[in-house]
Coordinates of C-alpha atoms in Angstrom, one line a residue:
Chain B
M23 CA -3.6 -1.3 -20.9
E24 CA -6.2 -4.1 -20.8
P25 CA -5.4 -6.8 -18.4
R26 CA -8.3 -9.1 -19.3
S27 CA -8.0 -12.0 -21.6
P28 CA -11.1 -12.4 -23.8
V29 CA -11.9 -15.9 -22.6
A30 CA -11.1 -17.1 -19.1
R31 CA -10.3 -20.7 -18.7
S32 CA -8.8 -22.5 -15.8
I33 CA -5.3 -23.6 -16.0
G34 CA -4.9 -24.8 -12.4
L35 CA -1.5 -23.8 -11.0
G36 CA -0.1 -23.2 -14.4
N37 CA 0.8 -19.6 -13.8
Y38 CA 2.6 -20.4 -10.6
V39 CA 4.6 -23.2 -12.3
E40 CA 5.5 -20.8 -15.0
W41 CA 6.7 -18.2 -12.6
F42 CA 8.8 -20.6 -10.6
T43 CA 10.5 -21.9 -13.8
A44 CA 10.7 -18.7 -15.8
P45 CA 14.2 -17.6 -16.7
S46 CA 13.4 -14.0 -15.7
T47 CA 12.4 -15.0 -12.2
P48 CA 15.9 -15.2 -10.6
T49 CA 16.6 -11.7 -12.0
V50 CA 13.4 -10.4 -10.5
V51 CA 14.1 -12.1 -7.1
T52 CA 17.6 -10.8 -7.0
A53 CA 16.6 -7.3 -7.8
T54 CA 13.9 -7.4 -5.2
L55 CA 16.3 -8.8 -2.6
V56 CA 19.0 -6.3 -3.3
F57 CA 16.6 -3.3 -3.4
T58 CA 14.8 -4.4 -0.2
V59 CA 17.9 -5.2 1.9
A60 CA 19.7 -2.1 0.8
T61 CA 16.8 0.3 1.3
V62 CA 15.6 -1.1 4.6
G63 CA 19.1 -1.7 6.0
G64 CA 20.4 1.7 4.7
A65 CA 17.4 3.6 6.0
M66 CA 17.6 2.0 9.4
F67 CA 21.3 2.6 9.8
L68 CA 21.5 6.1 8.5
G69 CA 18.2 7.0 10.1
L70 CA 19.5 5.9 13.5
G71 CA 22.6 7.9 13.0
L72 CA 20.7 11.0 12.0
A73 CA 18.4 10.6 15.1
L74 CA 21.3 10.2 17.4
L75 CA 22.7 13.5 16.0
L76 CA 19.4 15.3 16.2
D77 CA 19.0 14.1 19.8
R78 CA 21.9 16.3 20.9
R79 CA 21.1 19.8 21.9
L80 CA 22.4 21.5 18.8
V81 CA 21.3 24.9 17.6
G82 CA 19.4 24.5 14.4
R83 CA 18.4 20.9 14.8
G84 CA 14.7 21.8 14.3
F85 CA 15.6 23.1 10.8
A86 CA 17.6 20.0 10.1
R87 CA 14.7 17.8 11.1
T88 CA 12.3 19.7 8.8
V89 CA 14.7 19.4 5.9
A90 CA 15.2 15.7 6.5
F91 CA 11.5 14.9 6.8
A92 CA 10.4 17.0 3.8
P93 CA 11.2 14.4 1.1
Y94 CA 8.9 11.9 2.8
V95 CA 5.8 13.9 2.1
L96 CA 6.5 14.5 -1.6
S97 CA 5.2 12.5 -4.6
G98 CA 7.3 9.5 -5.3
F99 CA 7.0 10.0 -9.0
A100 CA 8.0 13.7 -8.9
V101 CA 10.9 12.8 -6.6
G102 CA 12.0 10.2 -9.2
I103 CA 12.0 12.8 -12.0
L104 CA 13.9 15.3 -9.9
W105 CA 16.6 12.7 -9.1
L106 CA 16.8 11.6 -12.7
F107 CA 17.9 15.1 -13.4
M108 CA 20.4 15.0 -10.5
F109 CA 21.9 11.9 -12.0
D110 CA 22.0 13.2 -15.6
P111 CA 25.3 11.9 -16.9
R112 CA 26.4 15.2 -18.5
Y113 CA 24.5 18.0 -16.8
G114 CA 23.5 16.4 -13.4
L115 CA 24.6 17.7 -10.1
V116 CA 25.8 14.3 -9.0
Q117 CA 28.5 14.0 -11.6
E118 CA 29.5 17.6 -10.9
L119 CA 29.9 16.9 -7.1
L120 CA 31.7 13.6 -7.8
G121 CA 34.0 15.6 -10.1
F122 CA 34.9 17.9 -7.2
V123 CA 36.3 15.0 -5.3
G124 CA 38.0 13.6 -8.4
V125 CA 35.7 10.6 -9.0
A126 CA 34.5 9.8 -12.5
S127 CA 30.7 9.5 -12.5
P128 CA 29.5 6.0 -13.6
Q129 CA 26.8 5.6 -16.3
W130 CA 23.9 5.9 -13.9
Y131 CA 21.2 5.3 -16.6
T132 CA 22.6 2.5 -18.5
Q133 CA 25.4 0.5 -17.0
R134 CA 24.5 -2.2 -14.5
P135 CA 24.4 -2.2 -11.5
W136 CA 24.3 1.6 -11.3
P137 CA 20.6 2.0 -12.2
L138 CA 19.7 -0.1 -9.3
V139 CA 22.1 1.8 -7.0
M140 CA 20.4 5.0 -8.3
V141 CA 16.9 4.0 -7.3
I142 CA 18.1 2.8 -4.0
V143 CA 19.8 6.1 -3.3
V144 CA 16.6 8.0 -4.1
Y145 CA 14.5 5.7 -2.0
L146 CA 16.8 6.3 0.9
W147 CA 16.7 10.0 0.4
K148 CA 12.9 10.0 0.5
N149 CA 12.5 7.7 3.5
L150 CA 15.4 8.6 5.8
G151 CA 13.6 11.4 7.5
Y152 CA 10.8 9.2 8.5
V153 CA 13.1 6.6 10.1
A154 CA 15.1 9.3 11.9
L155 CA 11.9 10.9 13.3
I156 CA 10.6 7.6 14.7
Y157 CA 14.0 6.8 16.2
L158 CA 14.1 10.3 17.6
A159 CA 10.8 9.8 19.4
G160 CA 12.2 6.5 20.7
L161 CA 15.4 8.1 21.9
Q162 CA 13.6 10.8 23.8
A163 CA 11.7 8.1 25.6
V164 CA 14.9 6.6 27.0
P165 CA 15.0 7.5 30.7
K166 CA 17.7 10.1 31.3
D167 CA 18.8 8.6 34.7
L168 CA 19.8 5.4 32.9
K169 CA 22.2 7.3 30.7
D170 CA 23.4 9.3 33.6
A171 CA 24.0 6.2 35.7
A172 CA 26.0 4.7 32.9
A173 CA 28.0 7.9 32.5
L174 CA 28.7 7.8 36.3
D175 CA 30.0 4.2 36.0
G176 CA 32.5 5.6 33.5
A177 CA 30.9 4.1 30.4
S178 CA 31.9 5.7 27.1
S179 CA 29.1 7.1 25.0
A180 CA 29.6 4.2 22.5
R181 CA 29.3 1.7 25.3
T182 CA 26.1 3.5 26.6
L183 CA 24.7 3.3 23.1
R184 CA 25.4 -0.4 22.7
S185 CA 24.4 -1.6 26.2
I186 CA 21.6 0.8 27.2
V187 CA 20.1 2.8 24.4
L188 CA 20.0 0.3 21.5
P189 CA 18.4 -2.5 23.6
L190 CA 15.8 -0.1 24.9
L191 CA 15.1 0.9 21.3
T192 CA 14.4 -2.7 20.2
P193 CA 10.6 -2.1 19.9
T194 CA 11.2 1.0 17.7
T195 CA 13.7 -0.9 15.6
F196 CA 11.3 -3.7 15.1
F197 CA 8.4 -1.5 14.2
L198 CA 10.6 0.4 11.7
L199 CA 12.0 -2.9 10.2
V200 CA 8.5 -4.2 9.5
T201 CA 7.1 -0.9 8.2
M202 CA 10.1 -0.3 5.9
L203 CA 10.0 -3.9 4.7
L204 CA 6.4 -3.6 3.7
S205 CA 6.7 -0.2 2.0
S206 CA 10.0 -1.1 0.3
L207 CA 8.5 -4.3 -1.2
Q208 CA 5.6 -2.3 -2.6
S209 CA 7.5 0.6 -4.0
F210 CA 6.7 1.5 -7.5
D211 CA 6.6 5.3 -8.2
I212 CA 10.4 5.9 -8.1
I213 CA 11.2 2.9 -10.3
K214 CA 8.5 3.9 -12.8
A215 CA 9.8 7.4 -13.0
M216 CA 13.5 6.6 -13.2
T217 CA 14.2 3.2 -14.9
Q218 CA 10.9 1.6 -15.9
G219 CA 12.4 -1.6 -14.6
G220 CA 15.4 -1.5 -17.0
P221 CA 18.0 -1.8 -18.3
L222 CA 17.5 -5.5 -19.1
G223 CA 15.2 -5.9 -16.1
S224 CA 17.9 -5.0 -13.6
T225 CA 15.5 -2.8 -11.6
T226 CA 12.4 -4.9 -12.1
T227 CA 11.3 -5.8 -8.6
L228 CA 8.4 -8.2 -7.8
M229 CA 6.0 -5.2 -7.5
Y230 CA 7.2 -3.7 -10.8
S231 CA 6.9 -7.0 -12.6
I232 CA 3.2 -7.3 -11.4
Y233 CA 2.5 -4.0 -13.1
E234 CA 4.5 -4.9 -16.2
E235 CA 3.0 -8.3 -16.7
S236 CA -0.6 -7.1 -16.2
F237 CA -0.7 -3.7 -17.7
V238 CA 2.1 -3.7 -20.3
N239 CA 2.1 -7.4 -21.4
G240 CA -1.6 -7.8 -20.8
R241 CA -1.2 -11.0 -18.8
A242 CA -3.6 -10.5 -15.9
G243 CA -3.7 -14.2 -14.8
Y244 CA 0.1 -14.5 -14.7
A245 CA 0.4 -11.2 -13.0
S246 CA -2.1 -12.2 -10.4
A247 CA 0.0 -15.2 -9.6
V248 CA 3.0 -13.0 -9.1
A249 CA 0.9 -10.7 -6.9
T250 CA -0.1 -13.7 -4.8
V251 CA 3.6 -14.5 -4.3
L252 CA 4.3 -11.0 -3.2
F253 CA 1.2 -11.0 -1.0
L254 CA 2.5 -14.2 0.7
V255 CA 5.9 -12.6 1.3
L256 CA 4.2 -9.5 2.9
L257 CA 2.0 -11.8 5.0
V258 CA 5.0 -13.6 6.4
V259 CA 6.5 -10.3 7.4
T260 CA 3.3 -9.3 9.1
A261 CA 3.0 -12.7 10.8
V262 CA 6.5 -12.6 12.1
Q263 CA 5.8 -9.1 13.4
M264 CA 2.8 -10.2 15.4
R265 CA 4.6 -13.1 16.9
F266 CA 7.6 -11.0 17.9
V267 CA 5.6 -8.1 19.3
Q268 CA 3.8 -10.6 21.6
R269 CA 6.9 -12.5 22.7
K270 CA 10.2 -10.8 22.5
V271 CA 10.0 -7.1 22.6
H272 CA 8.7 -6.1 26.0
Y273 CA 10.2 -3.9 28.7
S274 CA 7.5 -2.8 31.0
Chain A
M2 CA 43.2 16.6 45.3
S3 CA 39.5 16.9 45.6
V4 CA 37.5 13.8 45.5
V5 CA 34.8 15.3 43.3
T6 CA 36.0 15.5 39.7
P7 CA 35.4 18.9 38.3
R8 CA 32.8 19.1 35.6
R9 CA 34.3 19.0 32.2
P10 CA 34.0 22.5 30.6
R11 CA 31.4 22.5 27.8
R12 CA 33.1 22.5 24.4
L13 CA 31.3 23.4 21.2
P14 CA 30.6 20.0 19.6
V15 CA 32.2 21.0 16.3
G16 CA 32.0 17.5 14.8
S17 CA 28.3 17.2 15.5
Y18 CA 27.6 20.6 13.9
L19 CA 29.6 19.8 10.8
T20 CA 27.9 16.5 10.4
M21 CA 24.5 18.1 10.9
A22 CA 25.3 20.8 8.4
L23 CA 26.5 18.2 5.8
A24 CA 23.4 16.1 6.3
T25 CA 21.1 19.1 5.9
V26 CA 22.9 20.2 2.7
V27 CA 22.8 16.7 1.2
L28 CA 19.1 16.2 2.0
G29 CA 18.0 19.7 1.1
L30 CA 20.1 20.4 -2.0
P31 CA 18.0 18.4 -4.5
L32 CA 14.9 20.4 -3.7
V33 CA 16.8 23.7 -4.1
W34 CA 18.4 22.5 -7.3
M35 CA 15.0 21.6 -8.7
L36 CA 13.6 25.0 -8.0
L37 CA 16.6 26.8 -9.5
A38 CA 16.7 24.6 -12.5
S39 CA 13.0 25.2 -13.3
L40 CA 13.8 28.9 -13.6
K41 CA 16.8 28.5 -15.9
S42 CA 16.9 28.9 -19.6
P43 CA 18.1 25.9 -21.7
D44 CA 21.4 27.7 -22.3
E45 CA 22.0 28.0 -18.6
L46 CA 20.9 24.4 -17.9
Y47 CA 23.1 22.8 -20.6
Q48 CA 26.3 24.6 -19.8
L49 CA 29.5 23.2 -18.4
P50 CA 30.7 23.8 -15.7
L51 CA 27.2 23.9 -14.2
Q52 CA 25.8 27.3 -13.4
W53 CA 24.2 27.5 -10.0
L54 CA 21.9 30.5 -10.2
P55 CA 19.7 31.4 -13.1
G56 CA 20.8 34.6 -14.8
Q57 CA 17.4 36.1 -14.6
A58 CA 14.5 34.1 -13.2
N59 CA 11.9 33.5 -15.8
L60 CA 8.8 31.4 -16.0
D61 CA 9.3 30.2 -19.6
N62 CA 9.6 26.6 -18.5
Y63 CA 6.3 26.7 -16.7
A64 CA 4.6 28.3 -19.7
Q65 CA 6.0 25.6 -22.0
A66 CA 4.9 22.8 -19.6
A67 CA 1.4 24.3 -19.7
Q68 CA 1.5 24.1 -23.5
S69 CA 2.5 20.4 -23.6
V70 CA 0.0 19.2 -21.0
P71 CA -3.1 21.0 -19.6
L72 CA -1.3 22.0 -16.4
G73 CA -4.2 24.2 -15.1
R74 CA -6.6 21.3 -15.6
L75 CA -4.3 18.8 -13.9
L76 CA -3.9 21.2 -11.0
A77 CA -7.7 21.6 -10.6
N78 CA -8.2 17.8 -10.9
S79 CA -5.6 17.2 -8.2
V80 CA -6.9 19.9 -5.9
G81 CA -10.5 18.7 -6.4
L82 CA -9.9 15.0 -6.0
T83 CA -7.6 15.6 -3.0
I84 CA -10.2 17.7 -1.2
V85 CA -13.2 15.4 -2.0
G86 CA -11.2 12.2 -1.4
A87 CA -9.7 13.3 1.9
S88 CA -13.0 14.7 3.2
L89 CA -14.9 11.5 2.3
K90 CA -12.2 9.4 3.9
V91 CA -12.4 11.4 7.1
V92 CA -16.3 11.3 7.2
L93 CA -16.5 7.6 6.5
G94 CA -13.8 6.9 9.0
L95 CA -15.5 8.9 11.7
C96 CA -18.9 7.2 11.0
C97 CA -17.4 3.7 11.0
A98 CA -15.4 4.3 14.2
Y99 CA -18.4 5.9 15.9
A100 CA -20.4 2.7 15.2
L101 CA -17.6 0.5 16.4
V102 CA -17.2 2.3 19.7
F103 CA -20.6 3.7 20.7
L104 CA -23.1 1.3 19.2
D105 CA -24.0 -2.2 19.9
F106 CA -24.8 -4.4 16.9
P107 CA -24.3 -8.0 16.0
F108 CA -20.9 -9.2 14.7
K109 CA -19.2 -6.0 15.9
K110 CA -16.0 -7.9 16.6
A111 CA -16.1 -9.4 13.1
V112 CA -16.5 -6.0 11.5
F113 CA -13.6 -4.6 13.4
G114 CA -11.6 -7.7 12.5
L115 CA -12.4 -6.9 8.8
V116 CA -11.2 -3.3 9.3
I117 CA -7.9 -4.6 10.7
A118 CA -7.6 -7.1 7.9
T119 CA -7.9 -4.4 5.2
L120 CA -5.3 -2.4 7.1
M121 CA -2.9 -5.3 6.6
I122 CA -3.7 -6.1 3.0
P123 CA -1.3 -4.0 1.0
P124 CA -3.2 -1.7 -1.5
Q125 CA -0.7 -2.4 -4.3
I126 CA -1.7 -6.1 -4.2
T127 CA -5.3 -5.4 -5.1
I128 CA -4.7 -3.4 -8.3
I129 CA -5.6 -6.1 -10.8
P130 CA -9.0 -7.1 -9.3
N131 CA -9.8 -3.5 -8.6
Y132 CA -8.9 -2.5 -12.1
T133 CA -11.1 -5.3 -13.6
L134 CA -14.0 -4.2 -11.4
V135 CA -13.7 -0.5 -12.2
A136 CA -13.3 -1.3 -15.9
S137 CA -16.4 -3.5 -15.9
L138 CA -18.4 -0.6 -14.3
G139 CA -17.3 1.6 -17.2
W140 CA -15.4 3.9 -14.7
L141 CA -12.1 4.1 -16.6
N142 CA -11.2 7.7 -17.3
T143 CA -13.7 9.0 -14.7
Y144 CA -13.2 10.8 -11.4
Q145 CA -15.3 8.2 -9.5
G146 CA -13.0 5.5 -10.9
I147 CA -10.0 7.3 -9.3
L148 CA -11.8 8.1 -6.1
V149 CA -14.1 5.3 -5.0
P150 CA -11.8 2.2 -4.6
G151 CA -9.6 4.1 -2.1
L152 CA -12.4 5.6 0.1
A153 CA -12.7 3.1 2.8
S154 CA -9.7 4.2 4.9
A155 CA -8.9 1.6 7.5
F156 CA -6.1 3.8 8.7
G157 CA -8.5 6.6 9.6
T158 CA -11.1 4.3 11.1
F159 CA -8.4 2.7 13.3
L160 CA -7.0 5.9 14.6
F161 CA -10.5 7.4 15.3
R162 CA -11.5 4.2 17.1
Q163 CA -8.4 4.4 19.3
H164 CA -9.2 8.0 20.2
F165 CA -13.0 7.4 20.7
L166 CA -12.2 4.7 23.2
T167 CA -10.5 7.3 25.4
L168 CA -13.6 9.5 25.5
P169 CA -15.9 9.3 28.5
R170 CA -19.1 7.5 27.8
S171 CA -21.1 10.2 29.6
I172 CA -20.8 12.6 26.6
L173 CA -23.2 10.3 24.7
E174 CA -25.6 10.4 27.6
A175 CA -25.4 14.2 27.6
A176 CA -26.1 14.2 23.9
E177 CA -29.1 11.9 24.4
L178 CA -30.4 14.2 27.1
D179 CA -30.1 17.0 24.6
G180 CA -32.3 15.0 22.3
A181 CA -29.5 14.5 19.8
G182 CA -29.6 11.5 17.4
H183 CA -26.4 9.7 16.5
W184 CA -25.6 12.0 13.6
R185 CA -25.8 15.1 15.9
A186 CA -24.0 13.3 18.7
L187 CA -21.1 12.6 16.4
W188 CA -20.7 16.1 15.0
R189 CA -21.6 18.2 18.0
F190 CA -20.1 16.1 20.8
V191 CA -17.6 13.5 19.6
V192 CA -15.8 15.4 16.8
P193 CA -15.2 18.6 18.8
M194 CA -13.5 16.5 21.4
S195 CA -11.3 14.8 18.8
T196 CA -9.9 17.7 16.7
P197 CA -6.2 16.8 16.9
T198 CA -6.9 13.2 15.6
V199 CA -9.3 14.5 12.9
A200 CA -6.7 17.1 11.8
A201 CA -4.0 14.4 11.7
V202 CA -6.0 11.9 9.7
A203 CA -7.2 14.7 7.3
L204 CA -3.7 15.9 6.7
V205 CA -2.3 12.4 6.1
S206 CA -5.2 11.8 3.7
V207 CA -4.5 15.0 1.8
V208 CA -0.9 14.0 1.4
T209 CA -1.7 10.4 0.3
E210 CA -4.4 11.5 -2.2
W211 CA -2.2 14.2 -3.7
N212 CA 0.8 11.9 -4.2
D213 CA -1.2 8.8 -5.1
Y214 CA 0.3 7.5 -8.4
L215 CA -0.2 3.9 -9.4
W216 CA -4.0 3.7 -9.2
P217 CA -4.8 7.0 -11.0
F218 CA -2.1 6.2 -13.6
L219 CA -3.8 2.9 -14.4
V220 CA -7.4 4.2 -14.5
V221 CA -6.9 7.4 -16.5
D222 CA -5.3 8.0 -19.9
N223 CA -7.3 11.0 -20.9
P224 CA -5.3 14.2 -20.0
D225 CA -8.5 16.0 -19.0
K226 CA -9.0 13.6 -16.1
M227 CA -5.4 13.2 -15.0
T228 CA -4.0 14.2 -11.6
L229 CA -0.7 16.1 -11.5
P230 CA 1.7 13.1 -10.9
V231 CA 0.0 11.2 -13.8
G232 CA 0.3 14.3 -16.0
L233 CA 4.0 14.4 -15.1
T234 CA 4.3 11.0 -16.7
L235 CA 2.6 12.3 -19.8
L236 CA 5.0 15.2 -20.0
Q237 CA 8.0 12.8 -19.5
N238 CA 6.7 10.8 -22.4
I239 CA 6.2 13.9 -24.6
D240 CA 9.3 16.0 -23.8
G241 CA 11.5 13.1 -22.7
M242 CA 14.7 13.9 -21.0
T243 CA 15.7 16.4 -23.7
N244 CA 13.9 19.3 -22.0
W245 CA 14.8 19.2 -18.3
G246 CA 13.7 22.8 -17.6
V247 CA 10.1 22.0 -18.6
L248 CA 9.9 18.7 -16.9
L249 CA 11.3 20.2 -13.7
A250 CA 8.9 23.1 -13.8
A251 CA 6.0 20.6 -13.8
T252 CA 7.8 18.7 -11.0
V253 CA 7.8 21.9 -8.9
V254 CA 4.0 22.3 -9.6
V255 CA 3.5 18.7 -8.2
T256 CA 5.7 19.1 -5.1
L257 CA 5.4 22.7 -4.0
P258 CA 1.8 22.7 -2.8
I259 CA 2.5 19.7 -0.5
L260 CA 5.8 21.2 0.6
L261 CA 3.9 24.3 1.7
V262 CA 1.3 22.3 3.5
F263 CA 4.1 20.5 5.3
L264 CA 5.9 23.7 6.3
V265 CA 2.8 25.4 7.6
L266 CA 1.2 22.4 9.4
Q267 CA 4.3 20.4 10.1
R268 CA 3.6 19.4 13.7
R269 CA 0.1 18.0 13.0
L270 CA 1.1 16.3 9.8
V271 CA 4.1 14.6 11.4
A272 CA 1.9 13.5 14.3
G273 CA -0.4 11.8 11.8
L274 CA 2.3 10.3 9.6
T275 CA 4.1 8.8 12.6
A276 CA 0.9 7.8 14.4
G277 CA 1.4 4.1 13.5
A278 CA 4.5 4.0 15.6
V279 CA 2.6 4.9 18.7
T280 CA -0.5 2.8 18.1
G281 CA 0.9 -0.1 16.2

């Protein structure tokens, strides 16, 4: 673990050229894209569903909320270890539960694309409660008379959701989209605990490759170039956010 | 026929209850399973079909984990670093926000701009230069190496500033009449009027410090200086996946303290963790 080369010499943009032409780069970009889109999209979709459910006056919803949020406060690395056990091909709970419904469990550890699916599932489990809670706060800010008026007009609850609630939630959705994008692109702990980027680099995201290049392969310069690429991606996300927050999403 | 349609009688929303029950089980089961597994003997763990409850709860796995890695030392390190780190973050954040709100000094806008900028620069991006710096200071495998680079918390400063802006200026005049300097004004007047925000920032800092992984993992490879999550990595490398009971016992030690903090102080902690949605 020594990311310093003994002698520093300038190689101009060499590291960037290398990254853009390296045979491993398409794999890394694909893994990053799949991981990011699946985790962000999945967490938003499931989180909204959970929030809509918990917005109803159900007995025990406070308990459900607590259970859903709990994983969010836990150590990502510990969560990774815990789920590695859940996914154990022989003695894991996942294969047992899949067996109950008559589905053969795939080789979660070794057979692509299942390792990537596995880390995505764990990331969703950890972050779902956060998304649901923010959406819940947004839902509770939707004026009740608007919903009542829609109901009086004979709108179905699906129609009310589509035409009234979701548009009013746009600022919340946008905030969550950006927050989740930023944290998903930087996620490291779960991947480190579960797959170490493997097998065959199939779970090596941009963030993980920065760690691997600098602290495993000892190439600090090259890794810094990759870090700059990631930083630019994150910067674009932030810039888009600031633009949109000013222009599009406003209701008052 | 009456013009007014009669109210639909309330029916029990069975579907909603079933969905909620299912979601709760799916989300909560892994944690229960972890706790149960940490109490099982190897025979009970590696048995098909899976056995749900341990025959008799025993703490052998915990004892064995403590033999492979210095579990007590790791726990002490984590507790100490979390308390010191979170306290310093809160104090520095309070001081910085106090200056930004209540003092006039040149380039104030620029300083605040810098705070916002650090809020936007993702911490994971800076690991390589930070590592090089900490290494050149000779701080690898030291507590200050783990602690110092993360101390300036833009998150805390930002939230404190937002709150201080809502405080009436007259409290500072009152403090001045009392003959209080800035230090006393901050602690005797401003902080007591900000307890919910201070509590929220403190709790969030406790959770982030405790769970922080990548940075302490890079800086420390001496088991005596490791925090719990880093020690879990060591245990994973030693025991591998051949000894799930031991590994899960250590996982319980990492997660249970924060879980308890969460259960006891849920409302304040959630308020802090979701604060970005309100301010951002």
